[in-house]
Amino acid sequence: FPSHDIKNNILPNLLSITLKNLNDSSNNYSFIHYRNDANNDSDAFDASKLGFGLGQLASYNNGSTNYLDINSKHTSALLNTDTVNLFVNQSAVANNFRLIFDGVNSFAGAQVFLHDLFQNSLTNLSGTSTYNFTTSTNTASTGAGRFKLYFAGITSSLPVEYLSFKANRQGEQAL
């Protein structure tokens, strides 16, 4: 597809992500696009990240180490919850960044969530288009293990882990 369609974000089911370094104002981009003619593995609609230097952003799919500038997936993945991992290539030094998400509303019937595993936070991107974060000397604050995107379709729910469950009986009624 033409690059102007991606940059101007006029395609359906297209998320454009900008990584903005707040210390030096540099930007890097990654795109996630769900389309009917793509598959969920590497195909002709994907574009690998070239020259993956410090301060750059890429996405990758579970079980893959193929870092992508453009990650195209089949639209059927939106029927449930689909996970896309983000890799922020930054050495473990203190730095300030902003992730900017454009096109969140292009996903008809699906919601997009950002999971920051380092901060243990989950952000519904329908309510905000930016996410500020810092990196530090802690290696968990950067790299492949920090961010995940969840694309939750109409028939899906986010992964839930029950940490505890408590029930009380009130007289003859069971709750």
C-alpha positions as YAML, in Angstrom:
chain: A
units: angstrom
residues:
- id: 1
  name: PHE
  ca: [0.00, 0.00, 0.00]
- id: 2
  name: PRO
  ca: [1.23, 3.55, -0.65]
- id: 3
  name: SER
  ca: [3.23, 5.13, 2.16]
- id: 4
  name: HIS
  ca: [1.05, 8.26, 2.18]
- id: 5
  name: ASP
  ca: [-1.91, 6.11, 3.25]
- id: 6
  name: ILE
  ca: [0.07, 4.91, 6.27]
- id: 7
  name: LYS
  ca: [1.49, 8.27, 7.28]
- id: 8
  name: ASN
  ca: [-1.85, 10.06, 6.86]
- id: 9
  name: ASN
  ca: [-3.60, 7.19, 8.64]
- id: 10
  name: ILE
  ca: [-6.55, 6.96, 6.26]
- id: 11
  name: LEU
  ca: [-6.76, 3.16, 6.14]
- id: 12
  name: PRO
  ca: [-9.14, 1.20, 8.38]
- id: 13
  name: ASN
  ca: [-7.66, -0.93, 11.17]
- id: 14
  name: LEU
  ca: [-4.37, 0.98, 11.10]
- id: 15
  name: LEU
  ca: [-2.48, 2.06, 14.20]
- id: 16
  name: SER
  ca: [0.41, 4.46, 13.73]
- id: 17
  name: ILE
  ca: [2.79, 4.65, 16.69]
- id: 18
  name: THR
  ca: [5.36, 7.40, 17.15]
- id: 19
  name: LEU
  ca: [8.17, 7.06, 19.68]
- id: 20
  name: LYS
  ca: [9.23, 10.59, 20.60]
- id: 21
  name: ASN
  ca: [12.45, 11.08, 22.55]
- id: 22
  name: LEU
  ca: [11.65, 14.04, 24.81]
- id: 23
  name: ASN
  ca: [15.34, 14.67, 25.51]
- id: 24
  name: ASP
  ca: [16.44, 15.26, 21.91]
- id: 25
  name: SER
  ca: [13.08, 15.54, 20.04]
- id: 26
  name: SER
  ca: [13.89, 12.65, 17.68]
- id: 27
  name: ASN
  ca: [10.99, 10.50, 16.41]
- id: 28
  name: ASN
  ca: [10.70, 6.92, 15.23]
- id: 29
  name: TYR
  ca: [7.62, 5.18, 13.83]
- id: 30
  name: SER
  ca: [5.96, 1.78, 13.71]
- id: 31
  name: PHE
  ca: [2.65, 0.74, 12.13]
- id: 32
  name: ILE
  ca: [0.23, -2.10, 12.86]
- id: 33
  name: HIS
  ca: [-2.33, -2.84, 10.17]
- id: 34
  name: TYR
  ca: [-5.07, -5.49, 10.12]
- id: 35
  name: ARG
  ca: [-6.17, -6.37, 6.58]
- id: 36
  name: ASN
  ca: [-8.07, -9.19, 4.85]
- id: 37
  name: ASP
  ca: [-5.22, -10.21, 2.54]
- id: 38
  name: ALA
  ca: [-2.49, -10.50, 5.19]
- id: 39
  name: ASN
  ca: [-1.67, -13.43, 7.44]
- id: 40
  name: ASN
  ca: [-0.45, -13.47, 11.02]
- id: 41
  name: ASP
  ca: [3.06, -14.62, 10.10]
- id: 42
  name: SER
  ca: [5.60, -12.72, 8.03]
- id: 43
  name: ASP
  ca: [4.29, -11.89, 4.59]
- id: 44
  name: ALA
  ca: [4.68, -9.38, 1.75]
- id: 45
  name: PHE
  ca: [2.67, -6.76, 3.67]
- id: 46
  name: ASP
  ca: [5.20, -6.61, 6.53]
- id: 47
  name: ALA
  ca: [8.30, -4.43, 6.53]
- id: 48
  name: SER
  ca: [11.25, -5.45, 8.69]
- id: 49
  name: LYS
  ca: [13.01, -2.86, 10.81]
- id: 50
  name: LEU
  ca: [16.27, -1.86, 9.11]
- id: 51
  name: GLY
  ca: [19.12, -0.30, 11.05]
- id: 52
  name: PHE
  ca: [17.53, -0.90, 14.44]
- id: 53
  name: GLY
  ca: [19.51, 1.64, 16.48]
- id: 54
  name: LEU
  ca: [19.09, 3.17, 19.90]
- id: 55
  name: GLY
  ca: [15.94, 5.21, 20.43]
- id: 56
  name: GLN
  ca: [13.98, 3.24, 17.86]
- id: 57
  name: LEU
  ca: [10.65, 1.43, 18.01]
- id: 58
  name: ALA
  ca: [9.54, -1.83, 16.41]
- id: 59
  name: SER
  ca: [6.73, -4.33, 16.84]
- id: 60
  name: TYR
  ca: [6.94, -8.11, 16.84]
- id: 61
  name: ASN
  ca: [4.55, -11.00, 17.21]
- id: 62
  name: ASN
  ca: [4.59, -13.64, 19.95]
- id: 63
  name: GLY
  ca: [7.21, -16.31, 19.26]
- id: 64
  name: SER
  ca: [9.07, -14.13, 16.74]
- id: 65
  name: THR
  ca: [12.25, -12.09, 16.80]
- id: 66
  name: ASN
  ca: [11.48, -10.42, 13.47]
- id: 67
  name: TYR
  ca: [11.28, -6.74, 14.39]
- id: 68
  name: LEU
  ca: [8.92, -4.81, 12.13]
- id: 69
  name: ASP
  ca: [8.28, -1.23, 11.03]
- id: 70
  name: ILE
  ca: [5.02, -2.37, 9.43]
- id: 71
  name: ASN
  ca: [3.27, -5.32, 11.07]
- id: 72
  name: SER
  ca: [0.33, -6.48, 8.93]
- id: 73
  name: LYS
  ca: [-2.03, -9.07, 10.36]
- id: 74
  name: HIS
  ca: [-5.25, -10.71, 9.16]
- id: 75
  name: THR
  ca: [-8.44, -8.97, 10.28]
- id: 76
  name: SER
  ca: [-9.75, -12.24, 11.77]
- id: 77
  name: ALA
  ca: [-7.25, -11.71, 14.60]
- id: 78
  name: LEU
  ca: [-9.48, -8.84, 15.78]
- id: 79
  name: LEU
  ca: [-12.35, -11.22, 16.59]
- id: 80
  name: ASN
  ca: [-10.64, -12.14, 19.85]
- id: 81
  name: THR
  ca: [-7.83, -10.47, 21.76]
- id: 82
  name: ASP
  ca: [-4.69, -10.16, 19.65]
- id: 83
  name: THR
  ca: [-1.36, -9.26, 21.22]
- id: 84
  name: VAL
  ca: [1.40, -7.29, 19.52]
- id: 85
  name: ASN
  ca: [4.67, -6.68, 21.36]
- id: 86
  name: LEU
  ca: [6.57, -3.39, 21.17]
- id: 87
  name: PHE
  ca: [10.36, -3.16, 21.38]
- id: 88
  name: VAL
  ca: [11.89, 0.14, 22.48]
- id: 89
  name: ASN
  ca: [15.58, -0.15, 21.62]
- id: 90
  name: GLN
  ca: [17.24, 2.00, 24.24]
- id: 91
  name: SER
  ca: [20.29, 1.38, 26.41]
- id: 92
  name: ALA
  ca: [19.56, 1.22, 30.12]
- id: 93
  name: VAL
  ca: [20.05, 4.91, 30.84]
- id: 94
  name: ALA
  ca: [17.70, 7.58, 32.11]
- id: 95
  name: ASN
  ca: [15.66, 8.98, 29.23]
- id: 96
  name: ASN
  ca: [12.16, 10.43, 28.72]
- id: 97
  name: PHE
  ca: [9.87, 9.22, 25.93]
- id: 98
  name: ARG
  ca: [6.34, 9.63, 24.66]
- id: 99
  name: LEU
  ca: [4.39, 7.06, 22.66]
- id: 100
  name: ILE
  ca: [1.83, 8.71, 20.37]
- id: 101
  name: PHE
  ca: [-0.98, 6.55, 18.98]
- id: 102
  name: ASP
  ca: [-2.89, 7.63, 15.87]
- id: 103
  name: GLY
  ca: [-5.74, 5.63, 14.37]
- id: 104
  name: VAL
  ca: [-7.09, 4.00, 17.53]
- id: 105
  name: ASN
  ca: [-10.63, 4.87, 16.36]
- id: 106
  name: SER
  ca: [-10.07, 3.18, 12.97]
- id: 107
  name: PHE
  ca: [-10.73, -0.22, 14.60]
- id: 108
  name: ALA
  ca: [-14.50, -0.66, 14.26]
- id: 109
  name: GLY
  ca: [-15.77, -2.51, 17.31]
- id: 110
  name: ALA
  ca: [-12.34, -3.19, 18.79]
- id: 111
  name: GLN
  ca: [-10.53, -1.48, 21.63]
- id: 112
  name: VAL
  ca: [-6.77, -0.99, 21.87]
- id: 113
  name: PHE
  ca: [-4.90, -1.24, 25.17]
- id: 114
  name: LEU
  ca: [-1.26, -0.55, 26.06]
- id: 115
  name: HIS
  ca: [0.21, -2.75, 28.78]
- id: 116
  name: ASP
  ca: [3.35, -1.36, 30.43]
- id: 117
  name: LEU
  ca: [4.78, -4.40, 32.19]
- id: 118
  name: PHE
  ca: [7.52, -2.38, 33.89]
- id: 119
  name: GLN
  ca: [5.00, -0.01, 35.52]
- id: 120
  name: ASN
  ca: [2.32, -2.73, 35.77]
- id: 121
  name: SER
  ca: [-0.26, -0.45, 34.13]
- id: 122
  name: LEU
  ca: [-2.92, -1.00, 31.50]
- id: 123
  name: THR
  ca: [-4.11, 2.00, 29.45]
- id: 124
  name: ASN
  ca: [-7.20, 2.05, 27.25]
- id: 125
  name: LEU
  ca: [-5.99, 4.04, 24.24]
- id: 126
  name: SER
  ca: [-9.56, 5.04, 23.37]
- id: 127
  name: GLY
  ca: [-9.29, 7.59, 26.15]
- id: 128
  name: THR
  ca: [-5.83, 8.95, 25.37]
- id: 129
  name: SER
  ca: [-3.51, 9.14, 22.40]
- id: 130
  name: THR
  ca: [-0.24, 9.56, 24.30]
- id: 131
  name: TYR
  ca: [1.71, 7.65, 26.92]
- id: 132
  name: ASN
  ca: [4.76, 9.12, 28.65]
- id: 133
  name: PHE
  ca: [7.43, 6.88, 30.14]
- id: 134
  name: THR
  ca: [11.02, 6.91, 31.29]
- id: 135
  name: THR
  ca: [13.86, 4.47, 30.96]
- id: 136
  name: SER
  ca: [16.47, 4.00, 33.64]
- id: 137
  name: THR
  ca: [19.50, 1.89, 34.48]
- id: 138
  name: ASN
  ca: [17.05, -0.96, 35.18]
- id: 139
  name: THR
  ca: [17.19, -3.14, 32.04]
- id: 140
  name: ALA
  ca: [13.48, -4.03, 32.48]
- id: 141
  name: SER
  ca: [12.62, -0.38, 31.69]
- id: 142
  name: THR
  ca: [13.51, -0.87, 28.02]
- id: 143
  name: GLY
  ca: [13.75, -3.55, 25.36]
- id: 144
  name: ALA
  ca: [11.43, -6.32, 24.29]
- id: 145
  name: GLY
  ca: [9.75, -7.07, 27.59]
- id: 146
  name: ARG
  ca: [8.21, -3.75, 28.53]
- id: 147
  name: PHE
  ca: [5.20, -3.04, 26.26]
- id: 148
  name: LYS
  ca: [2.36, -5.07, 24.78]
- id: 149
  name: LEU
  ca: [-0.60, -3.89, 22.75]
- id: 150
  name: TYR
  ca: [-3.91, -5.72, 23.09]
- id: 151
  name: PHE
  ca: [-6.45, -5.40, 20.31]
- id: 152
  name: ALA
  ca: [-9.67, -6.55, 21.97]
- id: 153
  name: GLY
  ca: [-12.47, -7.39, 19.53]
- id: 154
  name: ILE
  ca: [-16.20, -7.33, 20.17]
- id: 155
  name: THR
  ca: [-16.30, -10.99, 21.19]
- id: 156
  name: SER
  ca: [-13.22, -10.91, 23.40]
- id: 157
  name: SER
  ca: [-12.06, -9.85, 26.79]
- id: 158
  name: LEU
  ca: [-8.63, -9.02, 28.07]
- id: 159
  name: PRO
  ca: [-6.60, -11.76, 29.74]
- id: 160
  name: VAL
  ca: [-7.53, -11.90, 33.42]
- id: 161
  name: GLU
  ca: [-5.61, -13.53, 36.26]
- id: 162
  name: TYR
  ca: [-7.51, -14.05, 39.51]
- id: 163
  name: LEU
  ca: [-5.26, -13.38, 42.49]
- id: 164
  name: SER
  ca: [-7.86, -14.21, 45.11]
- id: 165
  name: PHE
  ca: [-11.54, -14.96, 45.48]
- id: 166
  name: LYS
  ca: [-13.69, -14.58, 48.57]
- id: 167
  name: ALA
  ca: [-17.35, -15.49, 49.17]
- id: 168
  name: ASN
  ca: [-19.52, -15.05, 52.24]
- id: 169
  name: ARG
  ca: [-22.72, -16.84, 53.11]
- id: 170
  name: GLN
  ca: [-25.56, -14.64, 54.31]
- id: 171
  name: GLY
  ca: [-28.12, -16.69, 56.17]
- id: 172
  name: GLU
  ca: [-29.79, -19.16, 53.83]
- id: 173
  name: GLN
  ca: [-28.79, -17.21, 50.72]
- id: 174
  name: ALA
  ca: [-25.76, -18.12, 48.68]
- id: 175
  name: LEU
  ca: [-23.95, -15.28, 46.95]
...
